[in-house]
PDB file of C-alpha atoms in Angstrom:
ATOM      1  CA  PHE A   7     -62.657  26.052-104.372  1.00  0.00           C
ATOM      2  CA  PHE A   8     -62.898  22.849-106.183  1.00  0.00           C
ATOM      3  CA  PHE A   9     -65.027  22.734-109.378  1.00  0.00           C
ATOM      4  CA  LEU A  10     -66.694  20.224-111.365  1.00  0.00           C
ATOM      5  CA  MET A  11     -64.679  19.301-114.751  1.00  0.00           C
ATOM      6  CA  ILE A  12     -67.109  19.212-117.361  1.00  0.00           C
ATOM      7  CA  ARG A  13     -66.374  17.203-120.630  1.00  0.00           C
ATOM      8  CA  ARG A  14     -67.429  19.726-123.728  1.00  0.00           C
ATOM      9  CA  PRO A  15     -68.296  17.894-127.141  1.00  0.00           C
ATOM     10  CA  PRO A  16     -66.207  19.002-129.775  1.00  0.00           C
ATOM     11  CA  ARG A  17     -68.202  21.637-132.293  1.00  0.00           C
ATOM     12  CA  SER A  18     -69.511  20.166-135.364  1.00  0.00           C
ATOM     13  CA  THR A  19     -67.678  22.567-137.567  1.00  0.00           C
ATOM     14  CA  GLN A  20     -64.138  21.021-136.528  1.00  0.00           C
ATOM     15  CA  SER A  21     -62.851  18.264-138.359  1.00  0.00           C
ATOM     16  CA  ARG A  22     -62.762  14.873-136.807  1.00  0.00           C
ATOM     17  CA  SER A  23     -58.821  15.128-136.330  1.00  0.00           C
ATOM     18  CA  SER A  24     -58.596  18.547-135.065  1.00  0.00           C
ATOM     19  CA  ALA A  25     -61.784  17.771-132.628  1.00  0.00           C
ATOM     20  CA  ALA A  26     -59.453  14.556-131.475  1.00  0.00           C
ATOM     21  CA  SER A  27     -56.598  17.120-130.926  1.00  0.00           C
ATOM     22  CA  ASP A  28     -58.403  19.453-128.972  1.00  0.00           C
ATOM     23  CA  VAL A  29     -59.708  16.292-126.695  1.00  0.00           C
ATOM     24  CA  TYR A  30     -56.146  15.341-126.105  1.00  0.00           C
ATOM     25  CA  LYS A  31     -54.853  18.785-125.154  1.00  0.00           C
ATOM     26  CA  ARG A  32     -58.036  19.010-122.737  1.00  0.00           C
ATOM     27  CA  GLN A  33     -57.039  15.781-121.482  1.00  0.00           C
ATOM     28  CA  GLY A  34     -53.184  16.869-120.832  1.00  0.00           C
ATOM     29  CA  HIS A  35     -54.552  20.215-119.502  1.00  0.00           C
ATOM     30  CA  MET A  36     -56.897  18.366-117.057  1.00  0.00           C
ATOM     31  CA  LYS A  37     -54.032  16.066-115.865  1.00  0.00           C
ATOM     32  CA  ASP A  38     -52.209  19.329-115.112  1.00  0.00           C
ATOM     33  CA  ILE A  39     -55.386  20.905-113.054  1.00  0.00           C
ATOM     34  CA  LYS A  40     -55.811  17.696-111.032  1.00  0.00           C
ATOM     35  CA  ALA A  41     -52.189  17.567-110.352  1.00  0.00           C
ATOM     36  CA  LYS A  42     -52.340  21.276-108.943  1.00  0.00           C
ATOM     37  CA  ILE A  43     -55.633  20.530-107.285  1.00  0.00           C
ATOM     38  CA  LEU A  44     -53.806  17.625-105.330  1.00  0.00           C
ATOM     39  CA  GLU A  45     -51.078  19.981-104.210  1.00  0.00           C
ATOM     40  CA  TYR A  46     -53.935  22.285-102.687  1.00  0.00           C
ATOM     41  CA  GLU A  47     -55.587  19.197-101.261  1.00  0.00           C
ATOM     42  CA  LYS A  48     -52.103  18.230 -99.596  1.00  0.00           C
ATOM     43  CA  ALA A  49     -51.936  21.821 -98.068  1.00  0.00           C
ATOM     44  CA  ILE A  50     -55.260  21.905 -96.611  1.00  0.00           C
ATOM     45  CA  LEU A  51     -54.808  18.351 -95.112  1.00  0.00           C
ATOM     46  CA  ALA A  52     -51.526  19.439 -93.527  1.00  0.00           C
ATOM     47  CA  SER A  53     -53.716  21.554 -91.329  1.00  0.00           C
ATOM     48  CA  SER A  54     -54.858  18.289 -89.716  1.00  0.00           C
ATOM     49  CA  GLY A  55     -51.744  17.811 -87.700  1.00  0.00           C
ATOM     50  CA  LEU A  56     -51.100  14.637 -89.375  1.00  0.00           C
ATOM     51  CA  GLU A  57     -48.098  13.733 -91.577  1.00  0.00           C
ATOM     52  CA  ILE A  58     -49.175  13.231 -95.169  1.00  0.00           C
ATOM     53  CA  GLY A  59     -47.464   9.868 -96.393  1.00  0.00           C
ATOM     54  CA  ASN A  60     -46.790   8.607 -92.627  1.00  0.00           C
ATOM     55  CA  GLU A  61     -49.955   9.034 -90.715  1.00  0.00           C
ATOM     56  CA  LEU A  62     -52.588  10.238 -93.513  1.00  0.00           C
ATOM     57  CA  GLU A  63     -52.532   8.422 -96.741  1.00  0.00           C
ATOM     58  CA  ILE A  64     -54.101   9.885 -99.977  1.00  0.00           C
ATOM     59  CA  PHE A  65     -55.006   7.377-102.993  1.00  0.00           C
ATOM     60  CA  ASP A  66     -57.540   6.490-105.458  1.00  0.00           C
ATOM     61  CA  VAL A  67     -59.851   3.405-104.882  1.00  0.00           C
ATOM     62  CA  LYS A  68     -61.047   1.972-108.294  1.00  0.00           C
ATOM     63  CA  LEU A  69     -64.482   0.813-108.456  1.00  0.00           C
ATOM     64  CA  ASN A  70     -65.498  -2.315-110.056  1.00  0.00           C
ATOM     65  CA  ASP A  71     -68.153  -0.657-112.522  1.00  0.00           C
ATOM     66  CA  GLN A  72     -68.480  -0.546-116.172  1.00  0.00           C
ATOM     67  CA  GLU A  73     -67.041   2.945-116.423  1.00  0.00           C
ATOM     68  CA  ASP A  74     -63.754   2.188-114.651  1.00  0.00           C
ATOM     69  CA  ASN A  75     -64.449   5.150-111.889  1.00  0.00           C
ATOM     70  CA  HIS A  76     -62.491   5.721-108.850  1.00  0.00           C
ATOM     71  CA  ILE A  77     -63.267   7.489-105.463  1.00  0.00           C
ATOM     72  CA  HIS A  78     -60.482   9.961-104.327  1.00  0.00           C
ATOM     73  CA  THR A  79     -59.856   8.602-100.569  1.00  0.00           C
ATOM     74  CA  THR A  80     -57.798   9.587 -97.474  1.00  0.00           C
ATOM     75  CA  LEU A  81     -57.070   7.380 -94.857  1.00  0.00           C
ATOM     76  CA  CYS A  82     -55.856   7.807 -91.277  1.00  0.00           C
ATOM     77  CA  GLY A  83     -55.766   5.879 -87.900  1.00  0.00           C
ATOM     78  CA  HIS A  84     -54.268   2.913 -89.534  1.00  0.00           C
ATOM     79  CA  ASN A  85     -53.814   0.983 -86.239  1.00  0.00           C
ATOM     80  CA  ASN A  86     -57.180   1.228 -85.020  1.00  0.00           C
ATOM     81  CA  SER A  87     -59.834  -1.644 -85.643  1.00  0.00           C
ATOM     82  CA  LYS A  88     -62.977   0.571 -85.377  1.00  0.00           C
ATOM     83  CA  ILE A  89     -63.728   2.104 -89.062  1.00  0.00           C
ATOM     84  CA  MET A  90     -65.102   5.326 -89.461  1.00  0.00           C
ATOM     85  CA  VAL A  91     -65.925   6.886 -93.232  1.00  0.00           C
ATOM     86  CA  LEU A  92     -66.955  10.534 -93.732  1.00  0.00           C
ATOM     87  CA  VAL A  93     -68.904  11.638 -96.502  1.00  0.00           C
ATOM     88  CA  HIS A  94     -68.986  15.281 -97.397  1.00  0.00           C
ATOM     89  CA  GLY A  95     -71.723  17.550 -98.677  1.00  0.00           C
ATOM     90  CA  TYR A  96     -72.637  18.312-102.210  1.00  0.00           C
ATOM     91  CA  GLY A  97     -69.717  19.946-104.094  1.00  0.00           C
ATOM     92  CA  GLY A  98     -67.240  19.443-100.850  1.00  0.00           C
ATOM     93  CA  ALA A  99     -64.502  17.169-100.761  1.00  0.00           C
ATOM     94  CA  ASN A 100     -62.819  14.761 -98.311  1.00  0.00           C
ATOM     95  CA  PHE A 101     -60.600  17.921 -97.188  1.00  0.00           C
ATOM     96  CA  ASN A 102     -63.503  19.480 -95.312  1.00  0.00           C
ATOM     97  CA  PHE A 103     -62.951  17.310 -92.672  1.00  0.00           C
ATOM     98  CA  ALA A 104     -59.072  18.048 -92.312  1.00  0.00           C
ATOM     99  CA  LYS A 105     -59.320  19.775 -88.726  1.00  0.00           C
ATOM    100  CA  MET A 106     -61.099  16.907 -87.141  1.00  0.00           C
ATOM    101  CA  LEU A 107     -58.916  14.124 -88.502  1.00  0.00           C
ATOM    102  CA  LYS A 108     -56.375  13.878 -85.969  1.00  0.00           C
ATOM    103  CA  LYS A 109     -58.776  13.692 -82.976  1.00  0.00           C
ATOM    104  CA  LEU A 110     -61.023  11.147 -84.862  1.00  0.00           C
ATOM    105  CA  SER A 111     -58.010   9.080 -85.639  1.00  0.00           C
ATOM    106  CA  GLU A 112     -56.927   8.321 -81.982  1.00  0.00           C
ATOM    107  CA  ASN A 113     -59.582   5.792 -81.683  1.00  0.00           C
ATOM    108  CA  HIS A 114     -60.715   4.984 -85.287  1.00  0.00           C
ATOM    109  CA  LYS A 115     -59.384   4.049 -88.763  1.00  0.00           C
ATOM    110  CA  VAL A 116     -60.664   7.093 -90.580  1.00  0.00           C
ATOM    111  CA  TYR A 117     -61.636   7.300 -94.398  1.00  0.00           C
ATOM    112  CA  CYS A 118     -62.750  10.361 -95.958  1.00  0.00           C
ATOM    113  CA  ILE A 119     -63.940   9.951 -99.615  1.00  0.00           C
ATOM    114  CA  ASP A 120     -64.626  12.181-102.380  1.00  0.00           C
ATOM    115  CA  LEU A 121     -68.167  11.527-103.987  1.00  0.00           C
ATOM    116  CA  LEU A 122     -68.172  10.445-107.590  1.00  0.00           C
ATOM    117  CA  GLY A 123     -68.284  13.805-109.757  1.00  0.00           C
ATOM    118  CA  MET A 124     -66.827  15.783-106.671  1.00  0.00           C
ATOM    119  CA  GLY A 125     -63.448  16.632-105.400  1.00  0.00           C
ATOM    120  CA  LEU A 126     -60.956  14.411-107.132  1.00  0.00           C
ATOM    121  CA  SER A 127     -63.182  11.492-107.777  1.00  0.00           C
ATOM    122  CA  SER A 128     -63.899  10.558-111.369  1.00  0.00           C
ATOM    123  CA  ARG A 129     -66.430  12.440-113.267  1.00  0.00           C
ATOM    124  CA  THR A 130     -69.016  10.159-114.903  1.00  0.00           C
ATOM    125  CA  GLY A 131     -71.256  10.273-117.834  1.00  0.00           C
ATOM    126  CA  THR A 132     -74.314   9.066-116.162  1.00  0.00           C
ATOM    127  CA  HIS A 133     -77.631   9.862-117.025  1.00  0.00           C
ATOM    128  CA  ILE A 134     -79.685  10.692-113.893  1.00  0.00           C
ATOM    129  CA  LYS A 135     -83.162  11.787-114.430  1.00  0.00           C
ATOM    130  CA  ASN A 136     -84.850  11.865-110.968  1.00  0.00           C
ATOM    131  CA  LYS A 137     -84.354  11.849-107.223  1.00  0.00           C
ATOM    132  CA  ASP A 138     -84.298   7.782-107.353  1.00  0.00           C
ATOM    133  CA  ASP A 139     -81.630   7.674-109.972  1.00  0.00           C
ATOM    134  CA  VAL A 140     -79.511  10.223-107.873  1.00  0.00           C
ATOM    135  CA  VAL A 141     -80.057   8.078-104.638  1.00  0.00           C
ATOM    136  CA  GLU A 142     -79.310   4.946-106.552  1.00  0.00           C
ATOM    137  CA  PHE A 143     -75.948   6.300-108.372  1.00  0.00           C
ATOM    138  CA  PHE A 144     -74.370   7.461-105.125  1.00  0.00           C
ATOM    139  CA  VAL A 145     -75.649   4.646-102.863  1.00  0.00           C
ATOM    140  CA  ASN A 146     -74.302   2.006-105.524  1.00  0.00           C
ATOM    141  CA  SER A 147     -71.067   3.952-105.712  1.00  0.00           C
ATOM    142  CA  LEU A 148     -70.431   4.114-101.786  1.00  0.00           C
ATOM    143  CA  GLU A 149     -71.039   0.233-101.836  1.00  0.00           C
ATOM    144  CA  LYS A 150     -68.657  -0.544-104.746  1.00  0.00           C
ATOM    145  CA  TRP A 151     -66.211   1.716-102.695  1.00  0.00           C
ATOM    146  CA  ARG A 152     -66.748  -0.199 -99.737  1.00  0.00           C
ATOM    147  CA  GLN A 153     -66.237  -3.625-101.256  1.00  0.00           C
ATOM    148  CA  ALA A 154     -63.214  -2.410-102.827  1.00  0.00           C
ATOM    149  CA  VAL A 155     -61.540  -1.442 -99.620  1.00  0.00           C
ATOM    150  CA  SER A 156     -62.618  -4.664 -97.987  1.00  0.00           C
ATOM    151  CA  ILE A 157     -64.807  -2.995 -95.002  1.00  0.00           C
ATOM    152  CA  GLN A 158     -67.240  -5.348 -93.125  1.00  0.00           C
ATOM    153  CA  GLU A 159     -68.488  -2.741 -90.612  1.00  0.00           C
ATOM    154  CA  MET A 160     -68.353   0.818 -90.415  1.00  0.00           C
ATOM    155  CA  ILE A 161     -69.457   3.979 -88.799  1.00  0.00           C
ATOM    156  CA  LEU A 162     -70.514   6.227 -91.620  1.00  0.00           C
ATOM    157  CA  ILE A 163     -71.008   9.992 -90.949  1.00  0.00           C
ATOM    158  CA  GLY A 164     -72.284  12.376 -93.709  1.00  0.00           C
ATOM    159  CA  HIS A 165     -72.503  16.187 -93.689  1.00  0.00           C
ATOM    160  CA  SER A 166     -75.401  17.630 -95.529  1.00  0.00           C
ATOM    161  CA  PHE A 167     -75.981  16.158 -98.799  1.00  0.00           C
ATOM    162  CA  GLY A 168     -73.487  13.550 -97.723  1.00  0.00           C
ATOM    163  CA  GLY A 169     -75.745  12.700 -94.595  1.00  0.00           C
ATOM    164  CA  MET A 170     -78.761  12.158 -96.956  1.00  0.00           C
ATOM    165  CA  MET A 171     -76.944   9.611 -99.004  1.00  0.00           C
ATOM    166  CA  SER A 172     -75.530   7.854 -96.055  1.00  0.00           C
ATOM    167  CA  SER A 173     -78.969   7.526 -94.691  1.00  0.00           C
ATOM    168  CA  TYR A 174     -80.222   5.891 -98.041  1.00  0.00           C
ATOM    169  CA  TYR A 175     -77.161   3.974 -97.895  1.00  0.00           C
ATOM    170  CA  SER A 176     -77.888   2.804 -94.231  1.00  0.00           C
ATOM    171  CA  LEU A 177     -81.326   1.830 -95.052  1.00  0.00           C
ATOM    172  CA  GLN A 178     -80.249  -0.365 -97.910  1.00  0.00           C
ATOM    173  CA  TYR A 179     -77.066  -2.049 -96.209  1.00  0.00           C
ATOM    174  CA  THR A 180     -77.089  -3.264 -92.618  1.00  0.00           C
ATOM    175  CA  HIS A 181     -73.418  -3.220 -92.151  1.00  0.00           C
ATOM    176  CA  SER A 182     -73.120   0.428 -91.135  1.00  0.00           C
ATOM    177  CA  CYS A 183     -74.027   2.461 -88.102  1.00  0.00           C
ATOM    178  CA  LEU A 184     -75.206   5.950 -89.236  1.00  0.00           C
ATOM    179  CA  LEU A 185     -74.511   9.553 -87.673  1.00  0.00           C
ATOM    180  CA  TYR A 186     -74.920  12.705 -89.656  1.00  0.00           C
ATOM    181  CA  THR A 187     -74.154  16.558 -89.147  1.00  0.00           C
ATOM    182  CA  SER A 188     -76.700  19.024 -90.610  1.00  0.00           C
ATOM    183  CA  PRO A 189     -78.416  16.331 -93.223  1.00  0.00           C
ATOM    184  CA  SER A 190     -80.015  18.140 -96.011  1.00  0.00           C
ATOM    185  CA  PRO A 191     -83.077  20.520 -95.168  1.00  0.00           C
ATOM    186  CA  ARG A 192     -85.396  18.986 -97.248  1.00  0.00           C
ATOM    187  CA  ASP A 193     -85.063  15.502 -95.377  1.00  0.00           C
ATOM    188  CA  ARG A 194     -84.709  17.354 -92.109  1.00  0.00           C
ATOM    189  CA  GLN A 195     -88.073  18.858 -92.855  1.00  0.00           C
ATOM    190  CA  LYS A 196     -89.772  15.427 -93.304  1.00  0.00           C
ATOM    191  CA  SER A 197     -88.389  13.979 -90.225  1.00  0.00           C
ATOM    192  CA  ARG A 198     -89.052  16.950 -87.950  1.00  0.00           C
ATOM    193  CA  MET A 199     -91.296  15.987 -84.965  1.00  0.00           C
ATOM    194  CA  PRO A 200     -94.079  18.409 -83.937  1.00  0.00           C
ATOM    195  CA  SER A 201     -93.433  20.807 -81.034  1.00  0.00           C
ATOM    196  CA  SER A 202     -95.490  20.031 -77.871  1.00  0.00           C
ATOM    197  CA  ALA A 203     -97.402  22.933 -76.452  1.00  0.00           C
TER     198      ALA A 203
END
């Protein structure tokens, strides 16, 4: 449903002005695509039973980084003091949690985020070479997001890849309590206890 927007470099056979013109056309086209995806997102989030704009906010949180990235965010349960942050799996988006938002927001202020490079968050040109780079990239972006929205303590809930990144985050930062659903298979294999006979 959602796809990663990839920046394609101009072909070397094009003139610079022609290539620049193509870039501007693609940027305009990407804005149109983002607007359409945002409408789809609103339609899916409406299934939560929460009124968008009143009970459920949709906004982008600018990260304090050199690349001017943002993390697309939804928020509900505004009047509650306990904070819960939901992190989707690889290739997912915040609306993956739509059906549970109303119930969760009865007792918690609930944030759902789109990880960088997914959903409607920024596409970044980062150079990731190995697993450690991946972990550092997502953990750091989650911490920058937390700082930007001024959260002191949170319950962090991640699904699949989001559960794995949330685990790494919780190991590094102690202001979160971790719960996860279906963490990635590779990590489950490592942590599986041997069955007793």
